[in-house]
Tab-separated table of C-alpha atoms (C1' of nucleotides) in Angstrom:
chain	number	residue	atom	x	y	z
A	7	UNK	CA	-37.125	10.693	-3.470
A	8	UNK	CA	-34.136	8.556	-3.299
A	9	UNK	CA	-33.160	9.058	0.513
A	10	UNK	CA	-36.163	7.390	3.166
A	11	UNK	CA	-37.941	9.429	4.632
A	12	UNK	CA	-35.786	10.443	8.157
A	13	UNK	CA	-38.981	8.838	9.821
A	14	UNK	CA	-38.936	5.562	8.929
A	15	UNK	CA	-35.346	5.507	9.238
A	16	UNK	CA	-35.846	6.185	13.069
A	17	UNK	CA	-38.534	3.407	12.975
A	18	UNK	CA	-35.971	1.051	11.254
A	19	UNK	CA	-33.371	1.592	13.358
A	20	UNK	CA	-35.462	1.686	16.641
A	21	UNK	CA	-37.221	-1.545	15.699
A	22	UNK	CA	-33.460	-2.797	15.665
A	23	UNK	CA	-32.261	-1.958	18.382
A	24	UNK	CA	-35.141	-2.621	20.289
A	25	UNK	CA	-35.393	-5.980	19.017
A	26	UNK	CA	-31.551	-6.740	20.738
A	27	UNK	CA	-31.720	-4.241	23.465
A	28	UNK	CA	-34.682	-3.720	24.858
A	29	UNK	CA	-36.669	-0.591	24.778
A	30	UNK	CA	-35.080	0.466	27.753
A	31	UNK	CA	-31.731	-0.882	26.804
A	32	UNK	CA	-31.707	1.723	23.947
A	33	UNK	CA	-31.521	5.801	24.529
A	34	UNK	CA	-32.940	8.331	22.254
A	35	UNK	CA	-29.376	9.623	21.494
A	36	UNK	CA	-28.571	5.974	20.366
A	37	UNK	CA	-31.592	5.619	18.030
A	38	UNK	CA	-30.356	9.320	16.063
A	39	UNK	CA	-27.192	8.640	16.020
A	40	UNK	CA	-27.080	5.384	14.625
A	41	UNK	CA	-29.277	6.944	11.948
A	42	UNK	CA	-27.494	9.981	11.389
A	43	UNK	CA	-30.437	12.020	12.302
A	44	UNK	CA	-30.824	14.361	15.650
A	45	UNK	CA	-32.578	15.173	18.586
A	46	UNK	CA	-34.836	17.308	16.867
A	47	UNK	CA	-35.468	15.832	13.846
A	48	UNK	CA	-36.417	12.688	16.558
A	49	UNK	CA	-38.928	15.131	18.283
A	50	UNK	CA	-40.013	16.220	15.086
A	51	UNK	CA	-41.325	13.439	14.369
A	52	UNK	CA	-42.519	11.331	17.296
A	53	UNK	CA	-44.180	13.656	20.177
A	54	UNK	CA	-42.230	10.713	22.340
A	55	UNK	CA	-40.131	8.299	22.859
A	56	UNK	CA	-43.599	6.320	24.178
A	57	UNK	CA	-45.343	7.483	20.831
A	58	UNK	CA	-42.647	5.770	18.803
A	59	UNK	CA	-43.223	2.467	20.568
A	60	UNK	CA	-46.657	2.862	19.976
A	61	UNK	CA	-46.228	2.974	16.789
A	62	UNK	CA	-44.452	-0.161	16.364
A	63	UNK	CA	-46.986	-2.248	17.966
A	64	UNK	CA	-49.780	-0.492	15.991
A	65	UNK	CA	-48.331	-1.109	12.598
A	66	UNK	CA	-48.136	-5.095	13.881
A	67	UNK	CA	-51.451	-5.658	15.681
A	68	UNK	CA	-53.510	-3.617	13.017
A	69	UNK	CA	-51.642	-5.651	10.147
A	70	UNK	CA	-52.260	-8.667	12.042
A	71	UNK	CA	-55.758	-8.314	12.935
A	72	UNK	CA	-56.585	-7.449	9.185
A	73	UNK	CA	-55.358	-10.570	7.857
A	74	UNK	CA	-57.370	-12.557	10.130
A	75	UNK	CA	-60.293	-10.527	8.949
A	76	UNK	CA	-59.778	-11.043	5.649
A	77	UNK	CA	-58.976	-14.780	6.160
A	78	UNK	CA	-62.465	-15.334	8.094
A	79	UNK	CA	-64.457	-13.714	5.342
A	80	UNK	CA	-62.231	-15.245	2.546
A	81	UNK	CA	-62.989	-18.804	3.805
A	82	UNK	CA	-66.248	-20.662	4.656
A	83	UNK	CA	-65.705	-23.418	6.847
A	84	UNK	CA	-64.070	-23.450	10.080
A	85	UNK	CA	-61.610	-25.821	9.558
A	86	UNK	CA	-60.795	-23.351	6.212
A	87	UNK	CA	-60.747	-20.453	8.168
A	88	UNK	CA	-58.827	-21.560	10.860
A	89	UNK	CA	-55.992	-22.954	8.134
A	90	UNK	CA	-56.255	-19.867	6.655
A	91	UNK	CA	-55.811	-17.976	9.489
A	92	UNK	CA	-53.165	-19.998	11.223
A	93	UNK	CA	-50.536	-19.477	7.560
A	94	UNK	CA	-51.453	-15.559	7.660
A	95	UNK	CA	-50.072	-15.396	11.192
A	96	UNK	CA	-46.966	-17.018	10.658
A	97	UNK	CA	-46.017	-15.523	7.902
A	98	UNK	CA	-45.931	-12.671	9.776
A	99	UNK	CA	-42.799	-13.973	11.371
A	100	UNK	CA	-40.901	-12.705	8.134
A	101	UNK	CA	-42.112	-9.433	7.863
A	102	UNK	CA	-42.523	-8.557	10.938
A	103	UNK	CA	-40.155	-10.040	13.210
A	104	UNK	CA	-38.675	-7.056	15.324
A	105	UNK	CA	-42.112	-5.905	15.576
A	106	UNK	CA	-43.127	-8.523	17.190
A	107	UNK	CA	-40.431	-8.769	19.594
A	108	UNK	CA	-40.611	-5.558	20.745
A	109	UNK	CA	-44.500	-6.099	21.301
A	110	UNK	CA	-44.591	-9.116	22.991
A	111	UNK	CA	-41.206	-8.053	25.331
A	112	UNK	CA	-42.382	-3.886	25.792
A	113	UNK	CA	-46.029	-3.831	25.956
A	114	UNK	CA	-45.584	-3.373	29.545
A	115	UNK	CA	-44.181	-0.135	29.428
A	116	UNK	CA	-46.889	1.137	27.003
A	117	UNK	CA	-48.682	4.329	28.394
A	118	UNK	CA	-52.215	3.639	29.702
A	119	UNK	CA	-53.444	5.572	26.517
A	120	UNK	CA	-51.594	3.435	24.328
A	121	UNK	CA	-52.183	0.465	25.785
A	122	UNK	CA	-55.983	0.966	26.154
A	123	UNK	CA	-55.994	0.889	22.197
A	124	UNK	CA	-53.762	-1.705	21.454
A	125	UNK	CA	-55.453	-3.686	23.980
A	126	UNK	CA	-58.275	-3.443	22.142
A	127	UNK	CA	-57.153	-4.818	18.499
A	128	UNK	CA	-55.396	-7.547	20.592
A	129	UNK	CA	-59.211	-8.673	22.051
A	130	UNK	CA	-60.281	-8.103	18.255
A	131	UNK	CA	-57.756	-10.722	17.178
A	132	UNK	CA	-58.542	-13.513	19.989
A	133	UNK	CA	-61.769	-13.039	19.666
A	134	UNK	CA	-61.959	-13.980	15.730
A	135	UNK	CA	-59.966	-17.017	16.758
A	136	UNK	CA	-62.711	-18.298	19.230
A	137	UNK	CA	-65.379	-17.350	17.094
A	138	UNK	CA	-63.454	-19.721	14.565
A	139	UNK	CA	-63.233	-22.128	16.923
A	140	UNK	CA	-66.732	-22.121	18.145
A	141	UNK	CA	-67.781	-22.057	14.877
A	142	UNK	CA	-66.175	-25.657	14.243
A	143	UNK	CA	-67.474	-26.994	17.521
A	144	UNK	CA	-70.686	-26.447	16.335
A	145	UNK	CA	-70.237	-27.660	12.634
A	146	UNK	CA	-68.618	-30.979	14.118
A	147	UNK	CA	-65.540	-30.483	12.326
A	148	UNK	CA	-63.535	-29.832	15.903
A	149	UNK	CA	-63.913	-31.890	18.876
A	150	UNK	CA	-66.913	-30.719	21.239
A	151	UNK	CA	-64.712	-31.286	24.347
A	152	UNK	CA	-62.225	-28.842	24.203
A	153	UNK	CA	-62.521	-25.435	25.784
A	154	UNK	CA	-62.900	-22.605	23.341
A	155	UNK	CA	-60.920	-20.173	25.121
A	156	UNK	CA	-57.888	-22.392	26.222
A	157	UNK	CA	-57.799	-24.089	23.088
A	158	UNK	CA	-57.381	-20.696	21.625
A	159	UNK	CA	-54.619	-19.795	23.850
A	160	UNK	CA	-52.951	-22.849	22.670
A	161	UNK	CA	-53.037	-22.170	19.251
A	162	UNK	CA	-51.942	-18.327	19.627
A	163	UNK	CA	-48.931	-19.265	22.038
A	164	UNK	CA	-47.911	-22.199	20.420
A	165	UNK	CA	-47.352	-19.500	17.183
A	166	UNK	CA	-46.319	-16.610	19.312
A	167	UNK	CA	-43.654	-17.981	20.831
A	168	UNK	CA	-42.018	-18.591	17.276
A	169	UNK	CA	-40.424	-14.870	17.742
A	170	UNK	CA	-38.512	-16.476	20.557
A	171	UNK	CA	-36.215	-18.589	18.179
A	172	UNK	CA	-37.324	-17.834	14.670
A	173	UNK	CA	-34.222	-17.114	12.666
A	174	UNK	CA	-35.682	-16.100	9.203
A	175	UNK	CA	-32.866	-17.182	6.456
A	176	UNK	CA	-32.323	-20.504	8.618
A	177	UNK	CA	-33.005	-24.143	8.341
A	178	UNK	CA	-36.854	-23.702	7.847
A	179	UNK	CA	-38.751	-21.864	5.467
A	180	UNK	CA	-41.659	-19.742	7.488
A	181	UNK	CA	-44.003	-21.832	5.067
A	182	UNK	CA	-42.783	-24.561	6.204
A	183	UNK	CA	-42.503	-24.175	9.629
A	184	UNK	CA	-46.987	-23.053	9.266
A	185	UNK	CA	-47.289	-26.248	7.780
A	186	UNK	CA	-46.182	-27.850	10.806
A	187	UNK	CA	-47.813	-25.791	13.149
A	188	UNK	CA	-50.926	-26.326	11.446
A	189	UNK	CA	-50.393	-30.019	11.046
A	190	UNK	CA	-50.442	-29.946	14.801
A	191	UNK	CA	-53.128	-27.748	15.506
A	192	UNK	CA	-55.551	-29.927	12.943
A	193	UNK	CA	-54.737	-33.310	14.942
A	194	UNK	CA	-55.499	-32.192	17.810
A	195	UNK	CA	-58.915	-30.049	17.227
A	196	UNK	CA	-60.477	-31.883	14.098
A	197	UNK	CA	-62.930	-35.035	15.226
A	198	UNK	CA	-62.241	-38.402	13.536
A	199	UNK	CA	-65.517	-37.743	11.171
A	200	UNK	CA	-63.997	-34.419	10.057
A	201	UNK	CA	-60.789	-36.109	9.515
A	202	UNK	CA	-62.433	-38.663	7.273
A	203	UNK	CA	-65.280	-36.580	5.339
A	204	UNK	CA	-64.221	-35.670	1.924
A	205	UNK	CA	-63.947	-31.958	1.413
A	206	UNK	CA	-62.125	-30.855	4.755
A	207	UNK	CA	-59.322	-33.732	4.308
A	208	UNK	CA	-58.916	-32.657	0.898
A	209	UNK	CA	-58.364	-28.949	1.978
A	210	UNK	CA	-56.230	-30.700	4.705
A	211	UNK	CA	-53.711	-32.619	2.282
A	212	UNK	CA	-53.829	-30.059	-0.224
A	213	UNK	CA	-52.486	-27.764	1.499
A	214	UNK	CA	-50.772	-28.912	4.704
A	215	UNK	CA	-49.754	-32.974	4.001
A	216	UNK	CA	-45.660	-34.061	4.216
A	217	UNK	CA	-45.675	-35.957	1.384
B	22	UNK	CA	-38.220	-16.220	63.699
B	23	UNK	CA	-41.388	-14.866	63.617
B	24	UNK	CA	-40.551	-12.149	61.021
B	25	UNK	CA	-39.374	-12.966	57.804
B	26	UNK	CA	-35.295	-12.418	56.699
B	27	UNK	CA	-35.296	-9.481	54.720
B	28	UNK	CA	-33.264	-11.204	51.807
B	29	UNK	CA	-36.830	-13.145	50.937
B	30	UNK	CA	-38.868	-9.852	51.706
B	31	UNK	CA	-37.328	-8.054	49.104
B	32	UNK	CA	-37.380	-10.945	46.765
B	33	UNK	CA	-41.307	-11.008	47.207
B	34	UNK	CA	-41.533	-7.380	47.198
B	35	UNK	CA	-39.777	-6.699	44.030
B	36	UNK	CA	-40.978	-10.191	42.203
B	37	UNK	CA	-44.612	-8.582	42.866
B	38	UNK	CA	-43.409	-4.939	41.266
B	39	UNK	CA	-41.688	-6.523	38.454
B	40	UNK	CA	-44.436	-8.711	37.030
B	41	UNK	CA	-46.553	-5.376	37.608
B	42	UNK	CA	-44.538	-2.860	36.088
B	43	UNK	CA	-41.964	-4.621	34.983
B	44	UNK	CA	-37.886	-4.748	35.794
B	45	UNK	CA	-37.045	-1.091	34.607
B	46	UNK	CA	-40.316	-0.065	35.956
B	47	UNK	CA	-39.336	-0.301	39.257
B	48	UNK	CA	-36.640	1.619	41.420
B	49	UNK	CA	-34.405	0.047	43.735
B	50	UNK	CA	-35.798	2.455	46.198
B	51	UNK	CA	-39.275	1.654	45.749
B	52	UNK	CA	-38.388	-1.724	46.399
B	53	UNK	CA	-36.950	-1.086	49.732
B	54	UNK	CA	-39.404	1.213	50.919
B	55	UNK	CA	-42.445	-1.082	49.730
B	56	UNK	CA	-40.590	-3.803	52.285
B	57	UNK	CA	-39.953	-1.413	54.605
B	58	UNK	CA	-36.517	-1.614	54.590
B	59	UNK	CA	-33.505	0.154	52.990
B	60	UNK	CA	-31.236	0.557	50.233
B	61	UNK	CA	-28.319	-0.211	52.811
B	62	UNK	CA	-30.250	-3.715	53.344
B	63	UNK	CA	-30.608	-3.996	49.644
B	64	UNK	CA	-27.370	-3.683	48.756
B	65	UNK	CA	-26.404	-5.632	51.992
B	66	UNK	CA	-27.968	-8.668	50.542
B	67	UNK	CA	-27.615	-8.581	46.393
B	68	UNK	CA	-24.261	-6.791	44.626
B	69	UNK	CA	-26.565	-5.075	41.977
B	70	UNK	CA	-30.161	-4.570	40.717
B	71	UNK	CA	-29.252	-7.287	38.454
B	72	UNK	CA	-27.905	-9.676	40.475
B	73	UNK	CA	-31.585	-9.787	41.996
B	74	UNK	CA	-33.091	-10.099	38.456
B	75	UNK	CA	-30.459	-13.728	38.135
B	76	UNK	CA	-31.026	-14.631	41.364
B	77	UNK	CA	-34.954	-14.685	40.395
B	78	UNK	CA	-34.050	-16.315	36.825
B	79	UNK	CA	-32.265	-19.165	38.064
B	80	UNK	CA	-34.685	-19.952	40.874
B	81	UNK	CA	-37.838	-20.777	38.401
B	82	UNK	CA	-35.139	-22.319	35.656
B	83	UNK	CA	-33.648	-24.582	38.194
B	84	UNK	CA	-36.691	-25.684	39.933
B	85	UNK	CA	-38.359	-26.287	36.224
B	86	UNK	CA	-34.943	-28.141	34.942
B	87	UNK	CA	-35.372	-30.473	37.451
B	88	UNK	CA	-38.520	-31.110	37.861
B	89	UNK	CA	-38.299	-32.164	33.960
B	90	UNK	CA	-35.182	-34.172	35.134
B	91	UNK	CA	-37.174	-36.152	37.340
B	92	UNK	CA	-40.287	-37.073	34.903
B	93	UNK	CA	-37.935	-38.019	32.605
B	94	UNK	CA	-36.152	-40.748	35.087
B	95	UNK	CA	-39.546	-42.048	36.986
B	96	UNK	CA	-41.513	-42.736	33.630
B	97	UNK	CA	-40.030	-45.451	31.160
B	98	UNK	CA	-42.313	-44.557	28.184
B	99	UNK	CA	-41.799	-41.689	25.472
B	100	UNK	CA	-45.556	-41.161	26.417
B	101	UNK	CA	-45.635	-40.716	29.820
B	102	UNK	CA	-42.525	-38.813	29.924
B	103	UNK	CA	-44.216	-36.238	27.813
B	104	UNK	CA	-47.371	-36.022	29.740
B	105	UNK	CA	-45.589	-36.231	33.470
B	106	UNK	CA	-43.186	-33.314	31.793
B	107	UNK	CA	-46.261	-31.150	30.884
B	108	UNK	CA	-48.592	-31.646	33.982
B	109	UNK	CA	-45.121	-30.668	36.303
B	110	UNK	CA	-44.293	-27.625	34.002
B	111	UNK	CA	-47.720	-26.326	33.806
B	112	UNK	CA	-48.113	-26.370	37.608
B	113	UNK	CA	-45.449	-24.367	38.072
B	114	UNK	CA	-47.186	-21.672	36.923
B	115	UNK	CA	-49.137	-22.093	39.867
B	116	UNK	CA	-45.826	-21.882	42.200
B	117	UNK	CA	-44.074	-19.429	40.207
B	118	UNK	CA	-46.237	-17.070	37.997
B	119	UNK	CA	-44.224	-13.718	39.179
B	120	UNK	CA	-40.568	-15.929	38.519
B	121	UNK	CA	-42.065	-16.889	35.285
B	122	UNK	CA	-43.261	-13.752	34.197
B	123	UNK	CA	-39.809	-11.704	34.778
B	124	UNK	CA	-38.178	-14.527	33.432
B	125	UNK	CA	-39.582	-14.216	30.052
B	126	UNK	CA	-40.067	-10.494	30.025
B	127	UNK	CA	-36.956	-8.939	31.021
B	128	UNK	CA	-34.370	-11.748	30.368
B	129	UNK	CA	-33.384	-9.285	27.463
B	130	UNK	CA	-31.421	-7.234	30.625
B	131	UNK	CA	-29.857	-10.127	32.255
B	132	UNK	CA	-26.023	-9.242	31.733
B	133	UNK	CA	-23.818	-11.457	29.775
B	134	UNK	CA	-22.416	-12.921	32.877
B	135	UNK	CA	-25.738	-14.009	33.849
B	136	UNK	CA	-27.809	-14.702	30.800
B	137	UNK	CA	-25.189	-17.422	30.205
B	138	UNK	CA	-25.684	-19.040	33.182
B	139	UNK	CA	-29.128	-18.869	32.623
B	140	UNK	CA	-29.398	-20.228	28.746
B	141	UNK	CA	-27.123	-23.042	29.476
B	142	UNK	CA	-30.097	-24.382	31.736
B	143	UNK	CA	-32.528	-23.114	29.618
B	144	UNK	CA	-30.753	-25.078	26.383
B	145	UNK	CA	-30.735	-28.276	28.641
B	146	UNK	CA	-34.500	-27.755	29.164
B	147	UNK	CA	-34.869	-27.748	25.860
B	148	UNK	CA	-32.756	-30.820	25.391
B	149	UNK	CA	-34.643	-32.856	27.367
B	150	UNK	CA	-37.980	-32.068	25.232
B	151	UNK	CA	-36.710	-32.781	22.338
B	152	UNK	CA	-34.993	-36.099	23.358
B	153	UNK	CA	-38.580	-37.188	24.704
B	154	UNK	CA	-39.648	-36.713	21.050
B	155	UNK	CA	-36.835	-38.303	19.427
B	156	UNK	CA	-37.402	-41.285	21.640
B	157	UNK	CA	-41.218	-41.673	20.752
B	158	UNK	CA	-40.722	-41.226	17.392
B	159	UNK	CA	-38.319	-43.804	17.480
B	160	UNK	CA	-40.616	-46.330	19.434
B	161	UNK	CA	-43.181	-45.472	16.963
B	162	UNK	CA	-45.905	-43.730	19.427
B	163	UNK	CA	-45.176	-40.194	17.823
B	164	UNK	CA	-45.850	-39.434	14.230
B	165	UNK	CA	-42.760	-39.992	12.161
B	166	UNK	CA	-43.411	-37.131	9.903
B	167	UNK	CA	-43.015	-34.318	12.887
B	168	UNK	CA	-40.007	-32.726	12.916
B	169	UNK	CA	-38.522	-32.579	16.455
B	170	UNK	CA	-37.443	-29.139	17.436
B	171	UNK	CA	-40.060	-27.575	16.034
B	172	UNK	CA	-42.591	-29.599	17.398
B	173	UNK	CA	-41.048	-29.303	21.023
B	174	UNK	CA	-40.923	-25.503	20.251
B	175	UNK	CA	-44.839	-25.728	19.820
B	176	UNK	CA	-45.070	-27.760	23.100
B	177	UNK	CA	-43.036	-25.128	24.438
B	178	UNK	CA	-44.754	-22.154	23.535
B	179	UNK	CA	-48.018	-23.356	24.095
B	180	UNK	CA	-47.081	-23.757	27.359
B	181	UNK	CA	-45.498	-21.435	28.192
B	182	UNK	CA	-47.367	-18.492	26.517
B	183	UNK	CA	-50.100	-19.366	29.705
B	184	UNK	CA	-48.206	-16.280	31.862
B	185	UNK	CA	-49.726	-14.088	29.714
B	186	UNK	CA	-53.253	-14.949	30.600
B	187	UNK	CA	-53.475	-17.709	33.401
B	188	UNK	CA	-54.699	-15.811	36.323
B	189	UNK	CA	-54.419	-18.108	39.719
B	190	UNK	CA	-57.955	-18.486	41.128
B	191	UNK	CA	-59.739	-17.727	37.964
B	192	UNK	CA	-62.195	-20.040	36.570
B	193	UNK	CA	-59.971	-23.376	35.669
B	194	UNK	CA	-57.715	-24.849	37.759
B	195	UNK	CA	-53.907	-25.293	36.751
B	196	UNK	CA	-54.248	-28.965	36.935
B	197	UNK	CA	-57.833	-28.719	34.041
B	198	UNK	CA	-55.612	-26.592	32.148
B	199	UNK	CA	-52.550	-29.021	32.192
B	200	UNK	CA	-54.941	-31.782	30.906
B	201	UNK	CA	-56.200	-29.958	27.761
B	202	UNK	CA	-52.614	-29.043	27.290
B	203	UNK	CA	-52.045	-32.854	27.505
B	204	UNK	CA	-55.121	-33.838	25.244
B	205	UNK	CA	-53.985	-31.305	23.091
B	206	UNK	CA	-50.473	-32.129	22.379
B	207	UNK	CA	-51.164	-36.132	22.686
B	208	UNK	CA	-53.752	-35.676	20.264
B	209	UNK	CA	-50.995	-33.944	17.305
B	210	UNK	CA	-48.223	-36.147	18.319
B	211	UNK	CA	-49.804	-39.869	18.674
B	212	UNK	CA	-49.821	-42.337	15.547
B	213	UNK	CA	-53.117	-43.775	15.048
B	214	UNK	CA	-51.443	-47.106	16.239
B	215	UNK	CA	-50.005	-45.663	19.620
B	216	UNK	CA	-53.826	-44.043	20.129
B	217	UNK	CA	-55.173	-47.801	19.905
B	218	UNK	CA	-52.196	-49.683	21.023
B	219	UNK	CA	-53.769	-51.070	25.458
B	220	UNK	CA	-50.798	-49.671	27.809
B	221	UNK	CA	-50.429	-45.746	26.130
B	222	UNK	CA	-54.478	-45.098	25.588
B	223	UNK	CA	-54.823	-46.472	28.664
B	224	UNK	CA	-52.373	-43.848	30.455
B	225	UNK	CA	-53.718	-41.771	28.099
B	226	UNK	CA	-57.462	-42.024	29.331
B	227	UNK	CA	-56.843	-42.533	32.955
B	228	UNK	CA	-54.858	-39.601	33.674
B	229	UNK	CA	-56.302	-37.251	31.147
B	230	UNK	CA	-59.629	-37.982	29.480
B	231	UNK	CA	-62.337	-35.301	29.770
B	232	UNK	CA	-65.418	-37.961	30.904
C	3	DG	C1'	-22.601	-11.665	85.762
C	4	DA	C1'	-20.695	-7.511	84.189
C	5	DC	C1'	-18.063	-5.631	80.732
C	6	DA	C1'	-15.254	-5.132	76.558
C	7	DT	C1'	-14.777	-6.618	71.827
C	8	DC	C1'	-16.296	-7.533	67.463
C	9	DA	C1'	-18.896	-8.953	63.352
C	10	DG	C1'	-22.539	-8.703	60.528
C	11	DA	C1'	-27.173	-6.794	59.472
C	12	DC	C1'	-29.144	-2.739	58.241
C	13	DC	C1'	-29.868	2.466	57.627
C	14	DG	C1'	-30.321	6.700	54.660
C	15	DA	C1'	-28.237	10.955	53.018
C	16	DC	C1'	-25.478	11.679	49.197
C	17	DT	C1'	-23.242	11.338	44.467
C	18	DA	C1'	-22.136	10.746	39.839
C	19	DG	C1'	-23.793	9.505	35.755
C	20	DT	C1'	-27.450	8.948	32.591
C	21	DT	C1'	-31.484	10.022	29.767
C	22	DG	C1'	-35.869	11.920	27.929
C	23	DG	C1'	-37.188	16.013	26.436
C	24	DT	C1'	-36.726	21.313	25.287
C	25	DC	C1'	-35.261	25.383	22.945
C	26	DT	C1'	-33.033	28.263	19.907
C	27	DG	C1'	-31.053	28.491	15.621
C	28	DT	C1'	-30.203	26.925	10.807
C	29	DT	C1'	-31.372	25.004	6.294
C	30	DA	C1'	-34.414	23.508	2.662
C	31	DT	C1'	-38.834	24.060	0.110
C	32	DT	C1'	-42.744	26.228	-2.015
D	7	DA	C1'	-41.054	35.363	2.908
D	8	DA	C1'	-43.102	31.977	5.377
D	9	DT	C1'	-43.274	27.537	6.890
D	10	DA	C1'	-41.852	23.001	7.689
D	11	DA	C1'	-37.839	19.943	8.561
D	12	DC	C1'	-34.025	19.291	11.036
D	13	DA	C1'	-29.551	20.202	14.044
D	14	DG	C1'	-27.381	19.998	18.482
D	15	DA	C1'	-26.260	22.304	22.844
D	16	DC	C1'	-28.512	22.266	27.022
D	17	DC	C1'	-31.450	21.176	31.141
D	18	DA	C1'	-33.895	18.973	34.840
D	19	DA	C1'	-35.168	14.784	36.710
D	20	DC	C1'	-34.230	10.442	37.978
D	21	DT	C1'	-31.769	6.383	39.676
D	22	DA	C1'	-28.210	2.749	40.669
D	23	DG	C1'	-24.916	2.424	43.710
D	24	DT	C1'	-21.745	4.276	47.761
D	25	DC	C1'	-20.203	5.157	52.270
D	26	DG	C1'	-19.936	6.424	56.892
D	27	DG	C1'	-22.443	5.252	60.589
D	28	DT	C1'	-25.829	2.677	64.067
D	29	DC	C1'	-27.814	-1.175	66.306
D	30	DT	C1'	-28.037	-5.919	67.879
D	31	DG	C1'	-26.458	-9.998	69.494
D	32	DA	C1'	-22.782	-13.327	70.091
D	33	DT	C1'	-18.342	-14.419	72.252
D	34	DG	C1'	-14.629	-14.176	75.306
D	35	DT	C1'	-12.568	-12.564	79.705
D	36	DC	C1'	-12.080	-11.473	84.439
DNA sequence: GACATCAGACCGACTAGTTGGTCTGTTATT
DNA sequence: AATAACAGACCAACTAGTCGGTCTGATGTC
């Protein structure tokens, strides 16, 4: 089939507009025309205009959540894992960018049912970072004195906020812009004996150095 | 005047609905009649639904611009500009959690008129951030290799990102919160000579170390 | 000090426009 | 032929904003 499917072309173009409008700057009628769809090929498809916002942040916070899944079992040590997890995230900022505007400016005007679940995979996600994070208190490779939770917050706002004045095809490479963030984030968890033992600065320059 | 002007009761009022249910969440009439007052008084007082959304915007963006403003002319250092900067921003979230939470939620709807108004402040915010940086990199107390605006984006975001989960009253304080913020971002920006170097640790330690 | 005048604060029924969602009919597919 | 996919006119509900009117208190005048 040559033509998309007239479904994800009413994602696509929703995810658009929402992204510059606002979910409730945008009207139903907007969304098919500028697809060259219909009313009912709209209700076809989504039971609501609610279900098709639902949808967006499901397809995000699933495919988020996932990767930092597979990025805790992938690595072994928390410093790894945290690395790991930190570049997955990011680089979400390319494929996902009007998703993640529209989740982190709309959530509010999820339906309770929706909510509840996506709620739910949000916890999921937080929850791997303070396990992560917990994790290297205990190892000594992050410093003991930090709070687990705030610390976390940090780290997922400092990234989050990136859909705020990302511009992908500008100045900065996403890669590039991880590196940074996880420059950061290493400096200020890792304790000076984790910064000098062997294998984690390795991992650390391999991977994240300027040079 | 015992009773308070209406102007500030429906600023209240619909500052508590919005954070709740957010700006197109809320009628104009369910504003008036949660004040008890009317949409004659509404309109009396603000030209437009929107108009009420600026007038909230440019409260918390003025009061934050300055604020900045003034850490930036009573400390001399790159240093203790950043951490006076932090510790005032992060307490506002103590003052202004409702302003802050419209502000970054529904600034999508400002109209053009006002978002300008609003972003030029914003932009100067910004400015004076990433001038803080410049200057420490310059005096050598902040790592060379950082690159400014993206670093001052992470400050940023990290900080701000805190609407979405500080509650006032919970567990931490505002002010334990602004010092991990501070340990946090002193930690990622500090060369290894500013940490040692007498007069910066020792602002560094009296104001926030963790003993 | 009593009364007329007036301005500004506030009220609330009403309107005009908008928007999510429905329903009936048409077209493609198997 | 039967079903799924889609079209588009239509509807009912909602909501920002209006407009004529009321009430209160200040000011000036005799």
């Amino acid at each position: 089939m040559a033509e998309k499917q007239l479904k994800e072309r009413i994602i696509e173009t929703a995810l658009k507009l929402f992204e510059r409008y606002g979910y409730h700057g945008v009207t139903v009628d907007r969304i098919v025309t500028e697809c060259n769809a219909s009313k009912g090929g709209f209700y076809h498809n989504f039971k609501s205009k609610d279900e098709l916002l639902y949808h967006i942040h499901d397809v995000f916070i699933t495919y988020v959540l996932n990767k930092a899944q597979e990025a805790y079992v992938k690595y072994k040590t928390p410093t790894e894992r945290l690395c790991a997890i930190i570049q997955s995230f990011v680089k979400v900022f390319d494929l996902y960018k009007p998703h993640i505007t529209v989740f982190y400016q709309e959530s509010t005007y999820l339906k309770p049912e929706y909510s509840e679940k996506i709620n739910e995979k949000r916890e999921q996600f937080k929850q791997v970072i303070f396990q992560v994070i917990r994790e290297g208190i205990e190892a000594g490779e992050f410093r003991s004195e930090l709070p687990v939770e705030i610390t976390g917050m940090s780290i997922i706002g400092m990234i989050n906020w990136t859909y705020k004045w990302y511009k992908p095809h500008g100045s900065m490479t996403i890669e590039e812009i991880a590196k940074v963030f996880t420059d950061l984030i290493l400096h200020s968890l890792l304790t000076e004996q984790a910064k000098q033992k062997e294998e984690i600065s390795a991992f650390f320059l391999k991977n994240f150095s300027h040079s």
